[in-house]
mmCIF file of C-alpha atoms and ligand atoms in Angstrom:
data_model
loop_
_atom_site.group_PDB
_atom_site.id
_atom_site.type_symbol
_atom_site.label_atom_id
_atom_site.label_comp_id
_atom_site.label_asym_id
_atom_site.label_seq_id
_atom_site.Cartn_x
_atom_site.Cartn_y
_atom_site.Cartn_z
ATOM 1 C CA MET A 1 -126.262 -17.335 33.267
ATOM 2 C CA GLU A 2 -126.339 -17.078 29.517
ATOM 3 C CA PHE A 3 -123.675 -15.119 27.720
ATOM 4 C CA ASN A 4 -123.422 -14.011 24.122
ATOM 5 C CA LYS A 5 -123.044 -17.053 21.890
ATOM 6 C CA GLU A 6 -119.907 -15.568 20.286
ATOM 7 C CA LEU A 7 -117.995 -16.163 23.527
ATOM 8 C CA LYS A 8 -118.509 -19.940 23.382
ATOM 9 C CA ASP A 9 -115.610 -20.806 21.130
ATOM 10 C CA ILE A 10 -113.170 -18.126 22.169
ATOM 11 C CA LYS A 11 -110.043 -19.538 23.770
ATOM 12 C CA ASN A 12 -108.440 -17.162 26.258
ATOM 13 C CA TYR A 13 -105.224 -15.551 25.091
ATOM 14 C CA SER A 14 -102.428 -17.229 26.998
ATOM 15 C CA ALA A 15 -99.870 -14.580 27.817
ATOM 16 C CA GLY A 16 -96.254 -15.415 28.549
ATOM 17 C CA LYS A 17 -95.913 -16.514 32.163
ATOM 18 C CA PRO A 18 -94.891 -13.724 34.523
ATOM 19 C CA ILE A 19 -91.742 -13.912 36.621
ATOM 20 C CA GLU A 20 -93.848 -13.849 39.825
ATOM 21 C CA LEU A 21 -95.500 -17.150 38.903
ATOM 22 C CA VAL A 22 -92.186 -18.965 38.531
ATOM 23 C CA VAL A 23 -91.044 -17.491 41.838
ATOM 24 C CA ARG A 24 -94.203 -18.776 43.587
ATOM 25 C CA GLU A 25 -94.393 -22.189 41.954
ATOM 26 C CA TYR A 26 -90.764 -23.240 41.807
ATOM 27 C CA GLY A 27 -89.279 -21.239 44.662
ATOM 28 C CA ILE A 28 -86.726 -19.598 42.394
ATOM 29 C CA LYS A 29 -85.422 -16.167 43.411
ATOM 30 C CA PRO A 30 -86.814 -13.352 41.245
ATOM 31 C CA LYS A 31 -83.312 -12.319 40.182
ATOM 32 C CA ASP A 32 -82.641 -15.846 38.904
ATOM 33 C CA VAL A 33 -85.693 -16.014 36.675
ATOM 34 C CA ILE A 34 -85.014 -15.354 33.003
ATOM 35 C CA LYS A 35 -88.004 -14.271 30.968
ATOM 36 C CA LEU A 36 -87.668 -14.845 27.258
ATOM 37 C CA ALA A 37 -91.365 -15.276 26.627
ATOM 38 C CA SER A 38 -93.111 -12.032 25.697
ATOM 39 C CA ASN A 39 -90.794 -10.247 23.254
ATOM 40 C CA GLU A 40 -90.128 -7.447 25.712
ATOM 41 C CA ASN A 41 -87.005 -5.321 25.446
ATOM 42 C CA PRO A 42 -84.337 -7.030 27.622
ATOM 43 C CA TYR A 43 -82.479 -3.719 27.973
ATOM 44 C CA GLY A 44 -85.399 -2.153 29.810
ATOM 45 C CA SER A 45 -86.785 1.265 28.919
ATOM 46 C CA SER A 46 -85.193 4.493 27.778
ATOM 47 C CA PRO A 47 -83.610 6.173 30.853
ATOM 48 C CA LYS A 48 -85.090 9.439 29.597
ATOM 49 C CA ALA A 49 -88.591 7.966 29.645
ATOM 50 C CA ILE A 50 -88.052 6.645 33.180
ATOM 51 C CA GLU A 51 -86.850 10.025 34.364
ATOM 52 C CA ALA A 52 -89.774 11.854 32.760
ATOM 53 C CA VAL A 53 -92.304 9.504 34.351
ATOM 54 C CA ARG A 54 -90.725 9.994 37.784
ATOM 55 C CA ALA A 55 -90.984 13.727 37.363
ATOM 56 C CA ILE A 56 -94.766 13.689 36.860
ATOM 57 C CA CYS A 57 -95.810 11.278 39.612
ATOM 58 C CA ASN A 58 -97.409 14.200 41.433
ATOM 59 C CA LYS A 59 -99.912 14.518 38.561
ATOM 60 C CA MET A 60 -101.656 11.228 39.178
ATOM 61 C CA HIS A 61 -104.793 12.801 40.637
ATOM 62 C CA LEU A 62 -105.598 14.543 37.349
ATOM 63 C CA TYR A 63 -107.181 12.864 34.356
ATOM 64 C CA PRO A 64 -104.814 12.532 31.404
ATOM 65 C CA ASP A 65 -104.821 14.918 28.438
ATOM 66 C CA ASP A 66 -107.467 13.162 26.389
ATOM 67 C CA SER A 67 -106.356 14.896 23.179
ATOM 68 C CA MET A 68 -102.948 13.215 23.702
ATOM 69 C CA TYR A 69 -101.431 16.265 22.092
ATOM 70 C CA GLU A 70 -97.769 15.655 23.029
ATOM 71 C CA LEU A 71 -97.620 12.067 21.881
ATOM 72 C CA LYS A 72 -99.589 12.692 18.693
ATOM 73 C CA ASP A 73 -97.314 15.613 17.944
ATOM 74 C CA GLY A 74 -94.269 13.380 18.372
ATOM 75 C CA LEU A 75 -95.733 10.674 16.159
ATOM 76 C CA SER A 76 -96.863 13.098 13.489
ATOM 77 C CA LYS A 77 -93.345 14.543 13.264
ATOM 78 C CA ARG A 78 -91.734 11.127 13.308
ATOM 79 C CA PHE A 79 -93.891 9.773 10.509
ATOM 80 C CA ASN A 80 -94.578 13.033 8.696
ATOM 81 C CA ILE A 81 -98.358 12.621 8.974
ATOM 82 C CA ARG A 82 -101.211 14.706 10.368
ATOM 83 C CA ASP A 83 -102.619 14.455 13.916
ATOM 84 C CA ASP A 84 -105.969 13.337 12.539
ATOM 85 C CA GLU A 85 -104.309 10.355 10.894
ATOM 86 C CA ILE A 86 -103.353 8.928 14.305
ATOM 87 C CA ILE A 87 -105.205 7.029 17.028
ATOM 88 C CA ILE A 88 -103.560 5.995 20.300
ATOM 89 C CA GLY A 89 -104.563 2.775 22.043
ATOM 90 C CA ALA A 90 -103.836 0.999 25.314
ATOM 91 C CA GLY A 91 -101.387 -1.134 23.393
ATOM 92 C CA SER A 92 -101.896 -1.617 19.669
ATOM 93 C CA ASP A 93 -104.096 -4.442 20.874
ATOM 94 C CA GLN A 94 -106.800 -1.970 21.753
ATOM 95 C CA ILE A 95 -106.725 -0.530 18.237
ATOM 96 C CA LEU A 96 -107.100 -4.038 16.828
ATOM 97 C CA GLU A 97 -110.205 -4.300 18.955
ATOM 98 C CA PHE A 98 -111.634 -0.953 17.751
ATOM 99 C CA ALA A 99 -110.928 -1.868 14.133
ATOM 100 C CA THR A 100 -112.577 -5.252 14.428
ATOM 101 C CA ARG A 101 -115.659 -3.755 16.066
ATOM 102 C CA ALA A 102 -115.784 -1.020 13.433
ATOM 103 C CA LYS A 103 -115.581 -3.297 10.375
ATOM 104 C CA ALA A 104 -116.344 -6.951 11.127
ATOM 105 C CA ASN A 105 -119.619 -8.539 12.221
ATOM 106 C CA ASP A 106 -121.517 -11.816 11.969
ATOM 107 C CA GLN A 107 -122.255 -11.183 8.294
ATOM 108 C CA THR A 108 -118.581 -10.931 7.313
ATOM 109 C CA SER A 109 -115.364 -12.929 7.259
ATOM 110 C CA VAL A 110 -111.854 -11.906 8.261
ATOM 111 C CA LEU A 111 -108.700 -13.321 6.695
ATOM 112 C CA MET A 112 -105.344 -14.047 8.330
ATOM 113 C CA ALA A 113 -102.328 -16.374 8.135
ATOM 114 C CA LYS A 114 -102.749 -19.783 9.727
ATOM 115 C CA THR A 115 -100.224 -19.080 12.469
ATOM 116 C CA THR A 116 -100.244 -15.459 13.510
ATOM 117 C CA PHE A 117 -101.011 -13.121 16.418
ATOM 118 C CA ALA A 118 -103.779 -14.835 18.399
ATOM 119 C CA MET A 119 -105.701 -11.641 19.180
ATOM 120 C CA TYR A 120 -106.905 -11.192 15.576
ATOM 121 C CA GLU A 121 -109.017 -14.302 15.899
ATOM 122 C CA ILE A 122 -110.160 -13.526 19.446
ATOM 123 C CA TYR A 123 -111.442 -10.040 18.563
ATOM 124 C CA ALA A 124 -113.035 -11.245 15.340
ATOM 125 C CA LYS A 125 -114.836 -14.073 17.101
ATOM 126 C CA GLY A 126 -116.046 -11.567 19.671
ATOM 127 C CA VAL A 127 -118.091 -9.837 16.973
ATOM 128 C CA GLY A 128 -119.234 -13.132 15.467
ATOM 129 C CA ALA A 129 -117.168 -12.872 12.284
ATOM 130 C CA ASN A 130 -116.256 -15.945 10.282
ATOM 131 C CA ILE A 131 -112.520 -16.724 10.471
ATOM 132 C CA LEU A 132 -110.600 -17.617 7.311
ATOM 133 C CA LYS A 133 -106.976 -18.730 7.441
ATOM 134 C CA THR A 134 -104.419 -19.419 4.735
ATOM 135 C CA PRO A 135 -103.112 -23.002 4.499
ATOM 136 C CA SER A 136 -99.498 -22.036 5.331
ATOM 137 C CA ASP A 137 -98.271 -21.133 8.806
ATOM 138 C CA THR A 138 -96.300 -18.174 7.479
ATOM 139 C CA HIS A 139 -97.623 -15.352 5.266
ATOM 140 C CA LYS A 140 -98.006 -16.367 1.606
ATOM 141 C CA LEU A 141 -99.703 -13.514 -0.201
ATOM 142 C CA ASP A 142 -100.763 -15.690 -3.155
ATOM 143 C CA GLU A 143 -102.738 -17.803 -0.679
ATOM 144 C CA PHE A 144 -104.314 -14.670 0.803
ATOM 145 C CA LEU A 145 -105.257 -13.483 -2.672
ATOM 146 C CA LYS A 146 -106.754 -16.791 -3.738
ATOM 147 C CA ILE A 147 -109.038 -16.879 -0.706
ATOM 148 C CA TYR A 148 -109.835 -13.181 -1.027
ATOM 149 C CA LYS A 149 -110.925 -13.602 -4.666
ATOM 150 C CA SER A 150 -113.119 -16.583 -3.829
ATOM 151 C CA LYS A 151 -115.135 -14.805 -1.100
ATOM 152 C CA GLU A 152 -117.384 -11.773 -1.287
ATOM 153 C CA ASP A 153 -117.730 -11.031 2.404
ATOM 154 C CA ILE A 154 -114.192 -10.347 3.656
ATOM 155 C CA SER A 155 -114.229 -7.210 5.814
ATOM 156 C CA ILE A 156 -110.703 -7.288 7.250
ATOM 157 C CA ILE A 157 -107.381 -8.777 6.164
ATOM 158 C CA PHE A 158 -104.758 -9.029 8.897
ATOM 159 C CA LEU A 159 -101.120 -8.885 7.806
ATOM 160 C CA CYS A 160 -98.653 -9.314 10.630
ATOM 161 C CA LEU A 161 -95.396 -7.947 9.219
ATOM 162 C CA PRO A 162 -93.178 -9.278 10.721
ATOM 163 C CA ASN A 163 -95.270 -12.154 11.957
ATOM 164 C CA ASN A 164 -95.544 -13.170 15.590
ATOM 165 C CA PRO A 165 -94.948 -16.051 16.469
ATOM 166 C CA MET A 166 -93.114 -17.191 13.320
ATOM 167 C CA GLY A 167 -90.721 -14.280 12.692
ATOM 168 C CA GLU A 168 -90.982 -14.013 8.906
ATOM 169 C CA THR A 169 -91.912 -10.872 7.014
ATOM 170 C CA ILE A 170 -92.611 -9.802 3.430
ATOM 171 C CA LYS A 171 -90.927 -7.329 1.093
ATOM 172 C CA LYS A 172 -92.663 -4.001 0.679
ATOM 173 C CA SER A 173 -92.856 -4.457 -3.102
ATOM 174 C CA GLU A 174 -94.808 -7.698 -2.690
ATOM 175 C CA VAL A 175 -97.098 -6.183 -0.075
ATOM 176 C CA TYR A 176 -97.863 -3.277 -2.434
ATOM 177 C CA SER A 177 -98.619 -5.616 -5.358
ATOM 178 C CA PHE A 178 -101.019 -7.455 -3.077
ATOM 179 C CA LEU A 179 -102.700 -4.264 -1.828
ATOM 180 C CA LYS A 180 -103.417 -3.241 -5.429
ATOM 181 C CA GLU A 181 -105.681 -6.270 -5.741
ATOM 182 C CA ILE A 182 -107.769 -5.465 -2.673
ATOM 183 C CA ASP A 183 -111.090 -3.659 -2.823
ATOM 184 C CA LYS A 184 -111.231 -0.270 -1.116
ATOM 185 C CA ASN A 185 -114.056 -1.461 1.106
ATOM 186 C CA THR A 186 -111.868 -4.144 2.691
ATOM 187 C CA LEU A 187 -109.782 -2.918 5.621
ATOM 188 C CA VAL A 188 -106.213 -4.190 5.516
ATOM 189 C CA ILE A 189 -104.522 -4.047 8.903
ATOM 190 C CA ILE A 190 -100.739 -4.060 8.714
ATOM 191 C CA ASP A 191 -99.555 -4.925 12.194
ATOM 192 C CA GLY A 192 -96.062 -3.462 12.412
ATOM 193 C CA ALA A 193 -95.301 -4.394 16.027
ATOM 194 C CA TYR A 194 -91.797 -5.521 14.928
ATOM 195 C CA GLN A 195 -91.252 -3.171 11.980
ATOM 196 C CA GLU A 196 -88.313 -1.438 13.698
ATOM 197 C CA PHE A 197 -86.453 -4.754 13.727
ATOM 198 C CA ALA A 198 -87.308 -5.678 10.146
ATOM 199 C CA THR A 199 -86.327 -2.244 8.860
ATOM 200 C CA TYR A 200 -82.958 -2.505 10.581
ATOM 201 C CA LYS A 201 -82.272 -5.964 9.171
ATOM 202 C CA ASP A 202 -83.365 -5.347 5.598
ATOM 203 C CA LYS A 203 -84.647 -2.069 4.149
ATOM 204 C CA GLN A 204 -86.642 -3.952 1.506
ATOM 205 C CA MET A 205 -88.958 -5.091 4.296
ATOM 206 C CA GLN A 206 -89.741 -1.597 5.550
ATOM 207 C CA ILE A 207 -93.376 -0.528 5.357
ATOM 208 C CA GLU A 208 -93.566 3.236 5.817
ATOM 209 C CA PRO A 209 -96.871 4.307 7.362
ATOM 210 C CA LYS A 210 -97.138 7.585 5.427
ATOM 211 C CA ASP A 211 -96.374 6.027 2.102
ATOM 212 C CA VAL A 212 -98.650 3.029 2.519
ATOM 213 C CA ILE A 213 -101.703 4.994 3.675
ATOM 214 C CA GLU A 214 -101.250 7.537 0.892
ATOM 215 C CA LYS A 215 -101.119 4.868 -1.776
ATOM 216 C CA PHE A 216 -103.799 2.675 -0.191
ATOM 217 C CA GLU A 217 -106.650 4.451 1.572
ATOM 218 C CA ASN A 218 -107.971 1.177 3.057
ATOM 219 C CA VAL A 219 -104.837 0.400 5.120
ATOM 220 C CA LEU A 220 -104.579 0.753 8.882
ATOM 221 C CA TYR A 221 -100.960 0.599 10.039
ATOM 222 C CA LEU A 222 -100.306 -0.369 13.671
ATOM 223 C CA GLY A 223 -97.232 0.273 15.759
ATOM 224 C CA THR A 224 -96.467 -0.285 19.427
ATOM 225 C CA PHE A 225 -94.229 0.976 22.223
ATOM 226 C CA SER A 226 -94.184 -2.485 23.804
ATOM 227 C CA LYS A 227 -91.363 -4.072 21.817
ATOM 228 C CA ALA A 228 -88.357 -2.078 20.512
ATOM 229 C CA TYR A 229 -89.317 0.934 22.663
ATOM 230 C CA GLY A 230 -89.295 -1.120 25.856
ATOM 231 C CA LEU A 231 -92.621 0.007 27.335
ATOM 232 C CA GLY A 232 -94.667 -3.206 27.470
ATOM 233 C CA GLY A 233 -95.860 -2.397 30.971
ATOM 234 C CA MET A 234 -97.181 1.027 29.978
ATOM 235 C CA ARG A 235 -99.607 -0.189 27.278
ATOM 236 C CA VAL A 236 -99.255 2.277 24.445
ATOM 237 C CA GLY A 237 -99.735 1.615 20.740
ATOM 238 C CA TYR A 238 -100.758 3.671 17.740
ATOM 239 C CA GLY A 239 -102.744 3.336 14.557
ATOM 240 C CA ILE A 240 -102.053 5.346 11.410
ATOM 241 C CA ALA A 241 -104.589 5.611 8.610
ATOM 242 C CA LYS A 242 -106.531 8.060 6.482
ATOM 243 C CA GLU A 243 -108.767 10.393 8.443
ATOM 244 C CA GLU A 244 -111.986 8.560 7.587
ATOM 245 C CA ILE A 245 -110.750 5.333 9.193
ATOM 246 C CA ILE A 246 -109.340 7.137 12.230
ATOM 247 C CA GLN A 247 -112.576 9.093 12.777
ATOM 248 C CA ASN A 248 -114.571 5.887 12.844
ATOM 249 C CA LEU A 249 -112.197 4.123 15.224
ATOM 250 C CA MET A 250 -112.269 7.181 17.496
ATOM 251 C CA LYS A 251 -116.008 6.648 18.006
ATOM 252 C CA LEU A 252 -115.211 3.405 19.819
ATOM 253 C CA ARG A 253 -112.405 4.786 21.980
ATOM 254 C CA PRO A 254 -113.257 5.140 25.681
ATOM 255 C CA PRO A 255 -112.232 8.484 27.165
ATOM 256 C CA PHE A 256 -108.839 8.618 28.883
ATOM 257 C CA ASN A 257 -107.791 5.237 27.488
ATOM 258 C CA ILE A 258 -104.096 6.055 28.022
ATOM 259 C CA THR A 259 -102.790 7.020 31.435
ATOM 260 C CA THR A 260 -100.832 10.206 32.094
ATOM 261 C CA LEU A 261 -97.692 8.233 32.950
ATOM 262 C CA SER A 262 -97.970 6.078 29.842
ATOM 263 C CA LEU A 263 -98.419 9.068 27.564
ATOM 264 C CA LYS A 264 -95.336 10.688 29.055
ATOM 265 C CA ALA A 265 -93.259 7.522 28.821
ATOM 266 C CA ALA A 266 -94.163 6.998 25.165
ATOM 267 C CA THR A 267 -93.553 10.645 24.262
ATOM 268 C CA GLU A 268 -90.046 10.525 25.741
ATOM 269 C CA ALA A 269 -89.223 7.030 24.476
ATOM 270 C CA LEU A 270 -90.019 8.172 20.955
ATOM 271 C CA LYS A 271 -87.294 10.816 21.210
ATOM 272 C CA ASP A 272 -84.616 8.422 22.445
ATOM 273 C CA ASP A 273 -83.430 7.046 19.119
ATOM 274 C CA GLU A 274 -80.138 5.945 20.593
ATOM 275 C CA PHE A 275 -81.748 3.616 23.111
ATOM 276 C CA VAL A 276 -83.875 1.971 20.428
ATOM 277 C CA LYS A 277 -80.979 1.674 17.994
ATOM 278 C CA ASN A 278 -78.722 0.042 20.609
ATOM 279 C CA SER A 279 -81.467 -2.375 21.578
ATOM 280 C CA ILE A 280 -82.015 -3.442 17.993
ATOM 281 C CA GLU A 281 -78.310 -3.749 17.205
ATOM 282 C CA ASN A 282 -77.739 -5.932 20.233
ATOM 283 C CA ASN A 283 -80.791 -7.973 19.381
ATOM 284 C CA PHE A 284 -79.355 -9.032 16.049
ATOM 285 C CA ILE A 285 -75.871 -9.632 17.476
ATOM 286 C CA GLN A 286 -77.433 -12.019 20.001
ATOM 287 C CA MET A 287 -79.808 -13.477 17.378
ATOM 288 C CA ARG A 288 -76.830 -14.778 15.429
ATOM 289 C CA ARG A 289 -75.822 -16.835 18.455
ATOM 290 C CA TYR A 290 -79.253 -18.496 18.475
ATOM 291 C CA GLU A 291 -78.919 -19.292 14.785
ATOM 292 C CA GLU A 292 -75.497 -20.870 15.339
ATOM 293 C CA PHE A 293 -76.825 -22.736 18.350
ATOM 294 C CA ALA A 294 -79.761 -24.133 16.365
ATOM 295 C CA LYS A 295 -77.469 -25.179 13.512
ATOM 296 C CA SER A 296 -75.119 -26.949 15.909
ATOM 297 C CA LEU A 297 -78.039 -29.067 17.142
ATOM 298 C CA GLU A 298 -79.579 -29.442 13.675
ATOM 299 C CA ILE A 299 -82.710 -27.688 14.857
ATOM 300 C CA GLU A 300 -84.704 -26.003 12.109
ATOM 301 C CA TYR A 301 -85.455 -22.299 12.653
ATOM 302 C CA ILE A 302 -87.204 -19.545 10.752
ATOM 303 C CA PRO A 303 -84.980 -16.595 9.796
ATOM 304 C CA SER A 304 -86.381 -13.866 12.022
ATOM 305 C CA TYR A 305 -86.987 -10.149 11.417
ATOM 306 C CA THR A 306 -88.031 -9.603 15.037
ATOM 307 C CA ASN A 307 -86.686 -9.832 18.589
ATOM 308 C CA PHE A 308 -87.500 -13.531 18.911
ATOM 309 C CA ILE A 309 -86.590 -16.753 17.151
ATOM 310 C CA THR A 310 -88.774 -19.777 16.565
ATOM 311 C CA PHE A 311 -87.271 -23.257 16.699
ATOM 312 C CA LEU A 312 -89.191 -25.980 14.855
ATOM 313 C CA LEU A 313 -88.494 -29.152 16.789
ATOM 314 C CA LYS A 314 -87.970 -32.613 15.352
ATOM 315 C CA ASP A 315 -90.491 -35.382 15.911
ATOM 316 C CA GLY A 316 -88.851 -37.141 18.881
ATOM 317 C CA LYS A 317 -88.689 -33.803 20.813
ATOM 318 C CA ASN A 318 -91.715 -32.285 22.512
ATOM 319 C CA SER A 319 -92.059 -28.511 22.723
ATOM 320 C CA SER A 320 -94.278 -28.641 25.833
ATOM 321 C CA GLU A 321 -91.926 -30.950 27.729
ATOM 322 C CA ILE A 322 -88.941 -28.802 26.821
ATOM 323 C CA SER A 323 -90.746 -25.577 27.808
ATOM 324 C CA ASN A 324 -91.788 -27.082 31.144
ATOM 325 C CA SER A 325 -88.305 -28.354 31.920
ATOM 326 C CA LEU A 326 -86.891 -24.909 31.188
ATOM 327 C CA LEU A 327 -89.562 -23.320 33.378
ATOM 328 C CA LYS A 328 -88.554 -25.475 36.334
ATOM 329 C CA LYS A 329 -85.022 -24.104 35.910
ATOM 330 C CA GLY A 330 -86.375 -20.557 35.904
ATOM 331 C CA ILE A 331 -86.285 -19.919 32.151
ATOM 332 C CA ILE A 332 -89.582 -18.817 30.633
ATOM 333 C CA ILE A 333 -90.038 -19.245 26.879
ATOM 334 C CA ARG A 334 -93.131 -19.678 24.713
ATOM 335 C CA ASP A 335 -94.394 -23.138 23.777
ATOM 336 C CA LEU A 336 -96.250 -23.001 20.456
ATOM 337 C CA LYS A 337 -98.294 -26.190 21.053
ATOM 338 C CA SER A 338 -101.427 -24.062 21.419
ATOM 339 C CA TYR A 339 -100.874 -22.976 17.796
ATOM 340 C CA GLY A 340 -100.729 -26.653 16.802
ATOM 341 C CA LEU A 341 -96.965 -26.547 16.300
ATOM 342 C CA ASN A 342 -94.180 -28.577 17.839
ATOM 343 C CA ALA A 343 -92.129 -25.427 18.172
ATOM 344 C CA ILE A 344 -90.836 -22.945 20.723
ATOM 345 C CA ARG A 345 -90.490 -19.189 20.498
ATOM 346 C CA ILE A 346 -87.613 -17.607 22.392
ATOM 347 C CA THR A 347 -87.293 -13.853 22.918
ATOM 348 C CA ILE A 348 -83.694 -12.800 22.304
ATOM 349 C CA GLY A 349 -82.355 -11.733 25.698
ATOM 350 C CA LYS A 350 -79.189 -10.073 26.940
ATOM 351 C CA LYS A 351 -75.896 -11.896 26.502
ATOM 352 C CA ASP A 352 -75.858 -13.522 29.944
ATOM 353 C CA GLU A 353 -79.519 -14.530 29.717
ATOM 354 C CA ASN A 354 -78.862 -16.180 26.384
ATOM 355 C CA ASP A 355 -75.797 -17.947 27.824
ATOM 356 C CA SER A 356 -78.016 -19.430 30.531
ATOM 357 C CA PHE A 357 -80.595 -20.438 27.973
ATOM 358 C CA PHE A 358 -78.033 -22.255 25.802
ATOM 359 C CA GLU A 359 -76.523 -24.047 28.772
ATOM 360 C CA THR A 360 -79.835 -25.148 30.275
ATOM 361 C CA PHE A 361 -81.420 -26.018 26.936
ATOM 362 C CA LEU A 362 -78.477 -28.274 26.040
ATOM 363 C CA LYS A 363 -78.846 -30.272 29.265
ATOM 364 C CA ILE A 364 -82.578 -30.733 28.734
ATOM 365 C CA TYR A 365 -82.433 -31.369 25.003
ATOM 366 C CA ASN A 366 -79.765 -34.009 25.151
ATOM 367 C CA VAL A 367 -81.609 -36.168 27.701
ATOM 368 C CA GLY A 368 -85.138 -35.639 26.398
HETATM 369 C C1 PLP B 1 -96.888 -7.465 20.968
HETATM 370 C C2 PLP B 1 -97.741 -7.412 19.762
HETATM 371 C C3 PLP B 1 -98.795 -6.510 19.593
HETATM 372 C C4 PLP B 1 -99.306 -5.508 20.537
HETATM 373 O O1 PLP B 1 -98.778 -5.276 21.654
HETATM 374 P P1 PLP B 1 -99.334 -4.131 22.599
HETATM 375 O O2 PLP B 1 -98.535 -4.339 23.801
HETATM 376 O O3 PLP B 1 -100.805 -4.359 22.767
HETATM 377 O O4 PLP B 1 -99.070 -2.855 21.873
HETATM 378 C C5 PLP B 1 -99.506 -6.507 18.429
HETATM 379 N N1 PLP B 1 -99.220 -7.350 17.464
HETATM 380 C C6 PLP B 1 -98.234 -8.229 17.569
HETATM 381 C C7 PLP B 1 -97.972 -9.120 16.442
HETATM 382 C C8 PLP B 1 -97.470 -8.308 18.728
HETATM 383 O O5 PLP B 1 -96.522 -9.231 18.837
#
């Protein structure tokens, strides 16, 4: 059978391995598997969200509220924006897909950092767009600008702030200077999947959705409930932009794209500031241990504004071998070989999970 030619050079997104796979393949008990691979919240979900979901299980036969009134109301109050400046997606991933289909095509190019969230490229290739990447692995806005100025056909610029899988981010002042140089017909997507972490660590890094879309009408800001809010399994994300952008993305949204239970979970999670704050505080307390650990082994790492840390390994060490050895011991992390890097990305876990990681990693690293 012939398929659309665009699909030919798309590489499947490789998600972090699930716990079930390690249980099946290595015969490790589920409770002994430690998953530090997908930047999920190790502290689980807000107890209030869990309770609220339980309470509406008898509503599963009804279609969800397709206006998503409750969740949009919560988001509009949180960010001080209007309902019509919000779109909800099955993960912010789905909004990336809408945006790419709405703006990019085989006559245009999209621009992104060399090493960034893999879905930007996958969605863009799906519509036949030409992919442009900066020379550096991390975000260097002067490199973005140089490429942008040299090309006429750039429809979308992807800024992942903070950047997955590298962990770096950029100061708001620099982002704003950059945005001033961009034509209003180019959509700039600011993927803020880890903004809660960056904002906690350093206020200078905070990109406020309301402020950025008011100053720059061509910006689409994305947020997610999958990371700090601890709802990765529920698939809820949001996009914030001026009404014109939102209206166009809404045309591509399938009806009922968010389930009743997911809408409820996100609505309640958004109210539980204490849960999110504790998660983020603990994240950075535990992050410091990873930094000390890396220093003690003279492993280079990128200062991280997220809930993961990326170790750049020395030549004689192999990221794939190390990841596989850890996997056999029941510890799942992310090998960055597929990004062309000899590096590993580790989600910051709970204290005891991190203890196990340090202990196991040391054994493997010192022999390998
Ligand atoms: C996790 C993540 C997302 C989206 O996650 P969803 O679960 O689809 O909301 C988007 N961008 C980046 C950079 C991420 O790491």
